[in-house]
mmCIF file of C-alpha atoms in Angstrom:
data_model
loop_
_atom_site.group_PDB
_atom_site.id
_atom_site.type_symbol
_atom_site.label_atom_id
_atom_site.label_comp_id
_atom_site.label_asym_id
_atom_site.label_seq_id
_atom_site.Cartn_x
_atom_site.Cartn_y
_atom_site.Cartn_z
ATOM 1 C CA UNK A 1 -0.184 -0.177 0.045
ATOM 2 C CA UNK A 2 1.371 3.422 -0.750
ATOM 3 C CA UNK A 3 1.357 6.134 1.629
ATOM 4 C CA UNK A 4 0.197 9.269 0.260
ATOM 5 C CA UNK A 5 2.374 12.289 1.418
ATOM 6 C CA UNK A 6 0.372 14.772 3.564
ATOM 7 C CA UNK A 7 0.345 18.149 1.960
ATOM 8 C CA UNK A 8 -0.202 21.598 4.256
ATOM 9 C CA UNK A 9 -2.675 24.059 3.596
ATOM 10 C CA UNK A 10 -4.498 26.924 5.496
ATOM 11 C CA UNK A 11 -1.206 29.121 6.026
ATOM 12 C CA UNK A 12 -1.905 32.422 4.221
ATOM 13 C CA UNK A 13 1.612 33.954 3.709
ATOM 14 C CA UNK A 14 0.272 37.242 4.404
ATOM 15 C CA UNK A 15 -0.018 36.458 7.791
ATOM 16 C CA UNK A 16 3.756 37.229 8.149
ATOM 17 C CA UNK A 17 2.599 40.874 7.780
ATOM 18 C CA UNK A 18 0.720 41.049 10.871
ATOM 19 C CA UNK A 19 4.072 40.333 12.862
ATOM 20 C CA UNK A 20 5.640 36.864 14.330
ATOM 21 C CA UNK A 21 2.965 36.739 17.168
ATOM 22 C CA UNK A 22 -0.281 36.059 14.485
ATOM 23 C CA UNK A 23 2.541 33.874 12.495
ATOM 24 C CA UNK A 24 3.409 31.792 15.441
ATOM 25 C CA UNK A 25 -0.183 31.264 15.825
ATOM 26 C CA UNK A 26 -1.018 30.159 12.300
ATOM 27 C CA UNK A 27 2.164 27.822 12.232
ATOM 28 C CA UNK A 28 0.736 26.296 15.934
ATOM 29 C CA UNK A 29 -2.948 25.854 14.693
ATOM 30 C CA UNK A 30 -1.620 24.108 11.404
ATOM 31 C CA UNK A 31 0.281 21.763 13.583
ATOM 32 C CA UNK A 32 -2.749 21.139 15.635
ATOM 33 C CA UNK A 33 -4.943 20.085 12.393
ATOM 34 C CA UNK A 34 -1.939 17.930 10.952
ATOM 35 C CA UNK A 35 -1.889 16.254 14.855
ATOM 36 C CA UNK A 36 -5.817 15.809 14.663
ATOM 37 C CA UNK A 37 -5.879 14.308 10.981
ATOM 38 C CA UNK A 38 -3.770 11.849 11.895
ATOM 39 C CA UNK A 39 -5.540 10.893 15.132
ATOM 40 C CA UNK A 40 -2.200 11.142 17.321
ATOM 41 C CA UNK A 41 -2.643 12.299 21.258
ATOM 42 C CA UNK A 42 -0.784 15.379 22.389
ATOM 43 C CA UNK A 43 0.925 12.637 24.671
ATOM 44 C CA UNK A 44 2.315 10.930 21.970
ATOM 45 C CA UNK A 45 3.406 13.833 19.800
ATOM 46 C CA UNK A 46 5.044 15.297 22.800
ATOM 47 C CA UNK A 47 6.849 12.075 23.611
ATOM 48 C CA UNK A 48 8.128 11.659 19.677
ATOM 49 C CA UNK A 49 10.128 15.224 20.155
ATOM 50 C CA UNK A 50 11.245 14.491 23.793
ATOM 51 C CA UNK A 51 8.888 16.738 25.445
ATOM 52 C CA UNK A 52 5.469 16.445 27.352
ATOM 53 C CA UNK A 53 1.854 17.426 26.219
ATOM 54 C CA UNK A 54 1.903 20.388 27.697
ATOM 55 C CA UNK A 55 4.612 21.541 25.304
ATOM 56 C CA UNK A 56 2.632 20.305 22.234
ATOM 57 C CA UNK A 57 -0.434 22.519 23.617
ATOM 58 C CA UNK A 58 2.355 25.684 23.899
ATOM 59 C CA UNK A 59 3.389 24.845 20.347
ATOM 60 C CA UNK A 60 0.147 24.598 19.247
ATOM 61 C CA UNK A 61 -1.194 27.668 20.874
ATOM 62 C CA UNK A 62 1.496 29.606 19.446
ATOM 63 C CA UNK A 63 2.996 30.569 23.116
ATOM 64 C CA UNK A 64 6.269 29.686 22.351
ATOM 65 C CA UNK A 65 9.269 29.647 19.687
ATOM 66 C CA UNK A 66 9.614 26.566 17.440
ATOM 67 C CA UNK A 67 13.206 24.883 17.293
ATOM 68 C CA UNK A 68 13.794 23.595 14.047
ATOM 69 C CA UNK A 69 14.581 19.539 15.153
ATOM 70 C CA UNK A 70 11.497 19.613 16.749
ATOM 71 C CA UNK A 71 9.259 20.756 13.652
ATOM 72 C CA UNK A 72 10.764 18.328 11.526
ATOM 73 C CA UNK A 73 10.555 15.533 13.920
ATOM 74 C CA UNK A 74 6.546 16.347 14.191
ATOM 75 C CA UNK A 75 6.635 16.652 10.491
ATOM 76 C CA UNK A 76 7.340 13.049 10.068
ATOM 77 C CA UNK A 77 5.217 11.702 12.610
ATOM 78 C CA UNK A 78 2.624 13.896 10.781
ATOM 79 C CA UNK A 79 3.221 12.429 7.362
ATOM 80 C CA UNK A 80 4.573 15.264 5.734
ATOM 81 C CA UNK A 81 7.483 13.929 3.884
ATOM 82 C CA UNK A 82 7.384 16.067 0.531
ATOM 83 C CA UNK A 83 10.651 18.226 0.707
ATOM 84 C CA UNK A 84 9.240 21.302 -0.768
ATOM 85 C CA UNK A 85 6.603 21.026 1.911
ATOM 86 C CA UNK A 86 8.884 20.946 4.966
ATOM 87 C CA UNK A 87 10.995 23.069 3.650
ATOM 88 C CA UNK A 88 8.236 25.834 3.475
ATOM 89 C CA UNK A 89 6.709 25.026 6.750
ATOM 90 C CA UNK A 90 10.129 25.117 8.636
ATOM 91 C CA UNK A 91 10.875 28.361 6.986
ATOM 92 C CA UNK A 92 7.550 30.245 8.127
ATOM 93 C CA UNK A 93 8.332 28.626 11.946
ATOM 94 C CA UNK A 94 12.163 30.170 12.106
ATOM 95 C CA UNK A 95 10.287 33.262 10.829
ATOM 96 C CA UNK A 96 7.678 33.046 13.304
ATOM 97 C CA UNK A 97 10.746 33.181 15.858
ATOM 98 C CA UNK A 98 12.099 36.605 14.756
ATOM 99 C CA UNK A 99 11.369 39.696 17.096
ATOM 100 C CA UNK A 100 8.493 41.384 16.441
ATOM 101 C CA UNK A 101 8.621 44.717 14.645
ATOM 102 C CA UNK A 102 8.169 46.670 17.857
ATOM 103 C CA UNK A 103 11.351 45.004 19.172
ATOM 104 C CA UNK A 104 13.747 48.226 17.776
ATOM 105 C CA UNK A 105 11.536 50.064 20.524
ATOM 106 C CA UNK A 106 11.807 48.115 23.154
ATOM 107 C CA UNK A 107 13.646 49.944 25.546
ATOM 108 C CA UNK A 108 10.776 52.424 25.852
ATOM 109 C CA UNK A 109 8.399 49.237 26.125
ATOM 110 C CA UNK A 110 7.482 47.399 29.420
ATOM 111 C CA UNK A 111 7.730 43.778 29.007
ATOM 112 C CA UNK A 112 3.936 43.397 29.575
ATOM 113 C CA UNK A 113 3.119 46.017 26.899
ATOM 114 C CA UNK A 114 5.243 44.296 24.142
ATOM 115 C CA UNK A 115 2.896 41.057 25.135
ATOM 116 C CA UNK A 116 -0.417 43.218 23.829
ATOM 117 C CA UNK A 117 1.237 44.494 20.958
ATOM 118 C CA UNK A 118 2.096 40.994 19.445
ATOM 119 C CA UNK A 119 -1.574 39.882 20.754
ATOM 120 C CA UNK A 120 -3.230 43.128 18.872
ATOM 121 C CA UNK A 121 -1.352 42.335 15.691
ATOM 122 C CA UNK A 122 -2.721 38.437 15.889
ATOM 123 C CA UNK A 123 -6.315 39.421 16.694
ATOM 124 C CA UNK A 124 -9.180 39.081 14.383
ATOM 125 C CA UNK A 125 -11.218 41.257 16.198
ATOM 126 C CA UNK A 126 -10.596 44.183 18.571
ATOM 127 C CA UNK A 127 -13.137 45.533 20.799
ATOM 128 C CA UNK A 128 -12.278 48.603 22.863
ATOM 129 C CA UNK A 129 -14.393 50.733 25.239
ATOM 130 C CA UNK A 130 -12.811 53.940 26.404
ATOM 131 C CA UNK A 131 -14.057 56.462 28.848
ATOM 132 C CA UNK A 132 -10.985 58.635 29.311
ATOM 133 C CA UNK A 133 -8.885 59.364 25.562
ATOM 134 C CA UNK A 134 -8.759 58.487 22.127
ATOM 135 C CA UNK A 135 -7.948 54.746 21.674
ATOM 136 C CA UNK A 136 -4.142 54.422 20.588
ATOM 137 C CA UNK A 137 -4.975 52.597 17.026
ATOM 138 C CA UNK A 138 -7.406 55.774 16.203
ATOM 139 C CA UNK A 139 -5.376 58.819 17.465
ATOM 140 C CA UNK A 140 -3.540 61.369 15.557
ATOM 141 C CA UNK A 141 0.084 61.783 15.517
ATOM 142 C CA UNK A 142 -0.429 65.553 17.311
ATOM 143 C CA UNK A 143 -2.980 64.072 19.781
ATOM 144 C CA UNK A 144 -0.430 61.331 20.316
ATOM 145 C CA UNK A 145 2.254 63.806 21.251
ATOM 146 C CA UNK A 146 0.031 65.452 23.749
ATOM 147 C CA UNK A 147 -1.027 62.278 25.580
ATOM 148 C CA UNK A 148 2.496 61.291 25.916
ATOM 149 C CA UNK A 149 3.629 64.744 27.142
ATOM 150 C CA UNK A 150 1.331 64.881 29.955
ATOM 151 C CA UNK A 151 2.920 61.426 31.245
ATOM 152 C CA UNK A 152 6.357 61.429 30.059
ATOM 153 C CA UNK A 153 8.480 64.656 29.967
ATOM 154 C CA UNK A 154 11.296 62.683 28.248
ATOM 155 C CA UNK A 155 13.220 63.390 25.239
ATOM 156 C CA UNK A 156 12.064 60.035 23.419
ATOM 157 C CA UNK A 157 8.825 61.732 23.248
ATOM 158 C CA UNK A 158 9.253 61.421 19.188
ATOM 159 C CA UNK A 159 10.421 57.717 19.377
ATOM 160 C CA UNK A 160 7.150 56.958 21.291
ATOM 161 C CA UNK A 161 4.677 58.870 18.782
ATOM 162 C CA UNK A 162 6.823 56.652 15.798
ATOM 163 C CA UNK A 163 5.934 53.736 17.717
ATOM 164 C CA UNK A 164 2.064 54.422 17.981
ATOM 165 C CA UNK A 165 1.964 55.134 14.525
ATOM 166 C CA UNK A 166 3.556 51.985 13.804
ATOM 167 C CA UNK A 167 0.827 49.904 15.733
ATOM 168 C CA UNK A 168 -1.767 51.994 13.609
ATOM 169 C CA UNK A 169 -0.411 50.108 10.415
ATOM 170 C CA UNK A 170 -2.160 46.926 11.519
ATOM 171 C CA UNK A 171 -5.577 48.347 10.414
ATOM 172 C CA UNK A 172 -4.740 48.515 6.779
ATOM 173 C CA UNK A 173 -2.858 44.955 6.298
ATOM 174 C CA UNK A 174 -4.850 42.813 4.278
ATOM 175 C CA UNK A 175 -6.429 40.333 6.664
ATOM 176 C CA UNK A 176 -5.807 42.666 9.639
ATOM 177 C CA UNK A 177 -8.051 42.771 12.767
ATOM 178 C CA UNK A 178 -11.421 44.799 12.529
ATOM 179 C CA UNK A 179 -11.836 47.547 15.033
ATOM 180 C CA UNK A 180 -15.060 48.240 17.149
ATOM 181 C CA UNK A 181 -14.738 51.056 19.577
ATOM 182 C CA UNK A 182 -16.987 52.465 21.934
ATOM 183 C CA UNK A 183 -15.891 55.892 23.245
ATOM 184 C CA UNK A 184 -17.781 57.788 25.815
ATOM 185 C CA UNK A 185 -18.651 61.276 24.660
ATOM 186 C CA UNK A 186 -16.532 62.813 27.563
ATOM 187 C CA UNK A 187 -13.681 62.209 25.465
ATOM 188 C CA UNK A 188 -15.086 64.427 22.800
ATOM 189 C CA UNK A 189 -14.657 67.450 25.101
ATOM 190 C CA UNK A 190 -11.339 66.716 26.823
ATOM 191 C CA UNK A 191 -8.730 68.952 24.955
ATOM 192 C CA UNK A 192 -5.700 67.261 25.152
ATOM 193 C CA UNK A 193 -3.597 69.345 23.466
ATOM 194 C CA UNK A 194 -5.719 72.248 22.713
ATOM 195 C CA UNK A 195 -8.825 72.741 21.155
ATOM 196 C CA UNK A 196 -7.362 72.723 17.747
ATOM 197 C CA UNK A 197 -5.787 69.490 18.219
ATOM 198 C CA UNK A 198 -8.999 67.958 19.432
ATOM 199 C CA UNK A 199 -10.801 69.316 16.561
ATOM 200 C CA UNK A 200 -8.309 67.651 14.144
ATOM 201 C CA UNK A 201 -8.608 64.399 16.340
ATOM 202 C CA UNK A 202 -11.981 64.139 15.905
ATOM 203 C CA UNK A 203 -12.353 64.603 11.856
ATOM 204 C CA UNK A 204 -9.796 62.076 11.859
ATOM 205 C CA UNK A 205 -12.571 60.122 13.610
ATOM 206 C CA UNK A 206 -14.779 60.796 11.463
ATOM 207 C CA UNK A 207 -12.544 59.493 8.366
ATOM 208 C CA UNK A 208 -12.067 56.562 10.410
ATOM 209 C CA UNK A 209 -15.155 55.768 11.080
ATOM 210 C CA UNK A 210 -15.424 55.490 6.779
ATOM 211 C CA UNK A 211 -13.178 52.574 6.478
ATOM 212 C CA UNK A 212 -13.930 49.000 5.883
ATOM 213 C CA UNK A 213 -13.113 47.315 9.086
ATOM 214 C CA UNK A 214 -13.743 50.111 11.308
ATOM 215 C CA UNK A 215 -16.752 50.653 13.718
ATOM 216 C CA UNK A 216 -16.993 53.532 15.762
ATOM 217 C CA UNK A 217 -19.634 54.904 18.307
ATOM 218 C CA UNK A 218 -20.353 57.311 20.448
ATOM 219 C CA UNK A 219 -21.896 56.618 24.129
ATOM 220 C CA UNK A 220 -23.842 60.176 24.921
ATOM 221 C CA UNK A 221 -24.210 61.887 27.950
ATOM 222 C CA UNK A 222 -27.613 60.989 27.024
ATOM 223 C CA UNK A 223 -27.390 57.673 27.557
ATOM 224 C CA UNK A 224 -27.460 57.811 31.521
ATOM 225 C CA UNK A 225 -25.289 55.539 33.532
ATOM 226 C CA UNK A 226 -23.884 52.605 31.894
ATOM 227 C CA UNK A 227 -21.957 49.025 33.113
ATOM 228 C CA UNK A 228 -18.310 50.466 32.001
ATOM 229 C CA UNK A 229 -18.661 53.610 34.111
ATOM 230 C CA UNK A 230 -14.933 54.317 35.611
ATOM 231 C CA UNK A 231 -13.338 51.641 33.051
ATOM 232 C CA UNK A 232 -11.298 51.412 30.112
ATOM 233 C CA UNK A 233 -10.639 47.959 28.401
ATOM 234 C CA UNK A 234 -9.672 46.067 25.181
ATOM 235 C CA UNK A 235 -11.165 42.563 24.049
ATOM 236 C CA UNK A 236 -8.996 40.458 21.685
ATOM 237 C CA UNK A 237 -10.870 37.789 19.888
ATOM 238 C CA UNK A 238 -8.618 35.209 17.113
ATOM 239 C CA UNK A 239 -9.503 33.319 14.661
ATOM 240 C CA UNK A 240 -8.356 30.173 15.902
ATOM 241 C CA UNK A 241 -11.008 28.654 18.090
ATOM 242 C CA UNK A 242 -9.023 27.111 20.630
ATOM 243 C CA UNK A 243 -7.285 30.572 21.462
ATOM 244 C CA UNK A 244 -9.647 32.286 24.284
ATOM 245 C CA UNK A 245 -10.748 35.963 23.915
ATOM 246 C CA UNK A 246 -8.222 38.227 25.834
ATOM 247 C CA UNK A 247 -9.572 41.264 27.973
ATOM 248 C CA UNK A 248 -6.774 43.733 28.535
ATOM 249 C CA UNK A 249 -6.703 46.269 31.295
ATOM 250 C CA UNK A 250 -3.979 48.668 31.356
ATOM 251 C CA UNK A 251 -2.827 50.187 34.468
ATOM 252 C CA UNK A 252 -0.069 52.972 35.276
ATOM 253 C CA UNK A 253 2.693 50.435 35.878
ATOM 254 C CA UNK A 254 1.277 47.161 34.829
ATOM 255 C CA UNK A 255 -1.516 45.453 32.949
ATOM 256 C CA UNK A 256 -4.280 42.585 33.313
ATOM 257 C CA UNK A 257 -4.740 39.651 30.890
ATOM 258 C CA UNK A 258 -8.036 38.156 31.350
ATOM 259 C CA UNK A 259 -8.684 35.079 29.856
ATOM 260 C CA UNK A 260 -10.833 33.165 32.553
ATOM 261 C CA UNK A 261 -14.307 32.154 30.910
ATOM 262 C CA UNK A 262 -16.535 33.695 34.159
ATOM 263 C CA UNK A 263 -14.326 37.247 33.476
ATOM 264 C CA UNK A 264 -14.525 37.032 30.039
ATOM 265 C CA UNK A 265 -18.044 36.402 29.895
ATOM 266 C CA UNK A 266 -18.782 39.510 32.130
ATOM 267 C CA UNK A 267 -16.699 41.644 29.860
ATOM 268 C CA UNK A 268 -18.496 40.494 26.850
ATOM 269 C CA UNK A 269 -22.197 41.350 28.271
ATOM 270 C CA UNK A 270 -20.565 44.760 29.347
ATOM 271 C CA UNK A 271 -19.104 45.496 25.878
ATOM 272 C CA UNK A 272 -22.856 44.158 24.300
ATOM 273 C CA UNK A 273 -24.631 46.653 26.417
ATOM 274 C CA UNK A 274 -22.309 49.626 25.854
ATOM 275 C CA UNK A 275 -22.760 49.039 22.152
ATOM 276 C CA UNK A 276 -26.480 49.068 22.700
ATOM 277 C CA UNK A 277 -26.811 52.083 24.554
ATOM 278 C CA UNK A 278 -24.549 54.077 22.362
ATOM 279 C CA UNK A 279 -25.398 55.773 19.240
ATOM 280 C CA UNK A 280 -25.433 53.844 16.153
ATOM 281 C CA UNK A 281 -22.268 54.240 13.651
ATOM 282 C CA UNK A 282 -24.200 56.621 11.291
ATOM 283 C CA UNK A 283 -25.519 58.528 14.530
ATOM 284 C CA UNK A 284 -22.181 58.236 16.296
ATOM 285 C CA UNK A 285 -20.535 60.335 12.880
ATOM 286 C CA UNK A 286 -22.780 62.934 13.234
ATOM 287 C CA UNK A 287 -22.448 63.520 16.676
ATOM 288 C CA UNK A 288 -18.699 63.701 16.259
ATOM 289 C CA UNK A 289 -18.888 66.232 13.427
ATOM 290 C CA UNK A 290 -21.234 68.459 15.569
ATOM 291 C CA UNK A 291 -18.772 67.871 18.467
ATOM 292 C CA UNK A 292 -15.938 69.368 15.699
ATOM 293 C CA UNK A 293 -17.851 72.278 14.726
ATOM 294 C CA UNK A 294 -17.879 73.749 18.537
ATOM 295 C CA UNK A 295 -13.876 73.918 19.162
#
């Protein structure tokens, strides 16, 4: 009986444009599919590469880097024997080990935020509620500069602005994440950087709200009380069904990453409720334009 070599499908080469975290998750997901297609348990796969089922889990979730030897051994176990297929997959896995674009800014970034940047670029959907400031992905350069100057009187302000601009590029990458932002109306009246900067920022929000893949809603004062009062948070959802949603809560000197099902359910309900209470995207656009005209 002739064994038909297994061929690898399902990895879009463009995913690398979203950063190594996205590529690592894609490679891990393909490893899981190959293993399951052969009916091999995580324990057996782990033993085959001199590891454990926990190591296989980390590899398949994209939570660790890849060693060429482990990848080659797993491909053999999973029946991927064609040289071109093996070479292609190993190349992707090794590219997933490379530092992210933000590596050049690591002197400015605390470790907990580097983690977020990788996850942000790998997400399928980013849902955020902001009660204090315009979300970073939607900020203009002048608004960003003003925000940074408030908290960081530093000569590195220019590089911090540059870093935020690089983050925003994920909204233009093919296959990149969709952004759904709900903003408390108070954000539109806090003159960060002065009225001119805020007016230009609001005009930018109007422009961004017209982009495919970007939804902006304003939670107006008339909505009254809401369940997210006093809080700002971001929910990341991934295309891979094995990866849980993550709620990101940023603090002054640290951040929390929540992935427990009970926590996720609470934040999903809060996000859904504020989205229902907020103005529709079209009504929000009109509210934004009215707010800009008053400045």
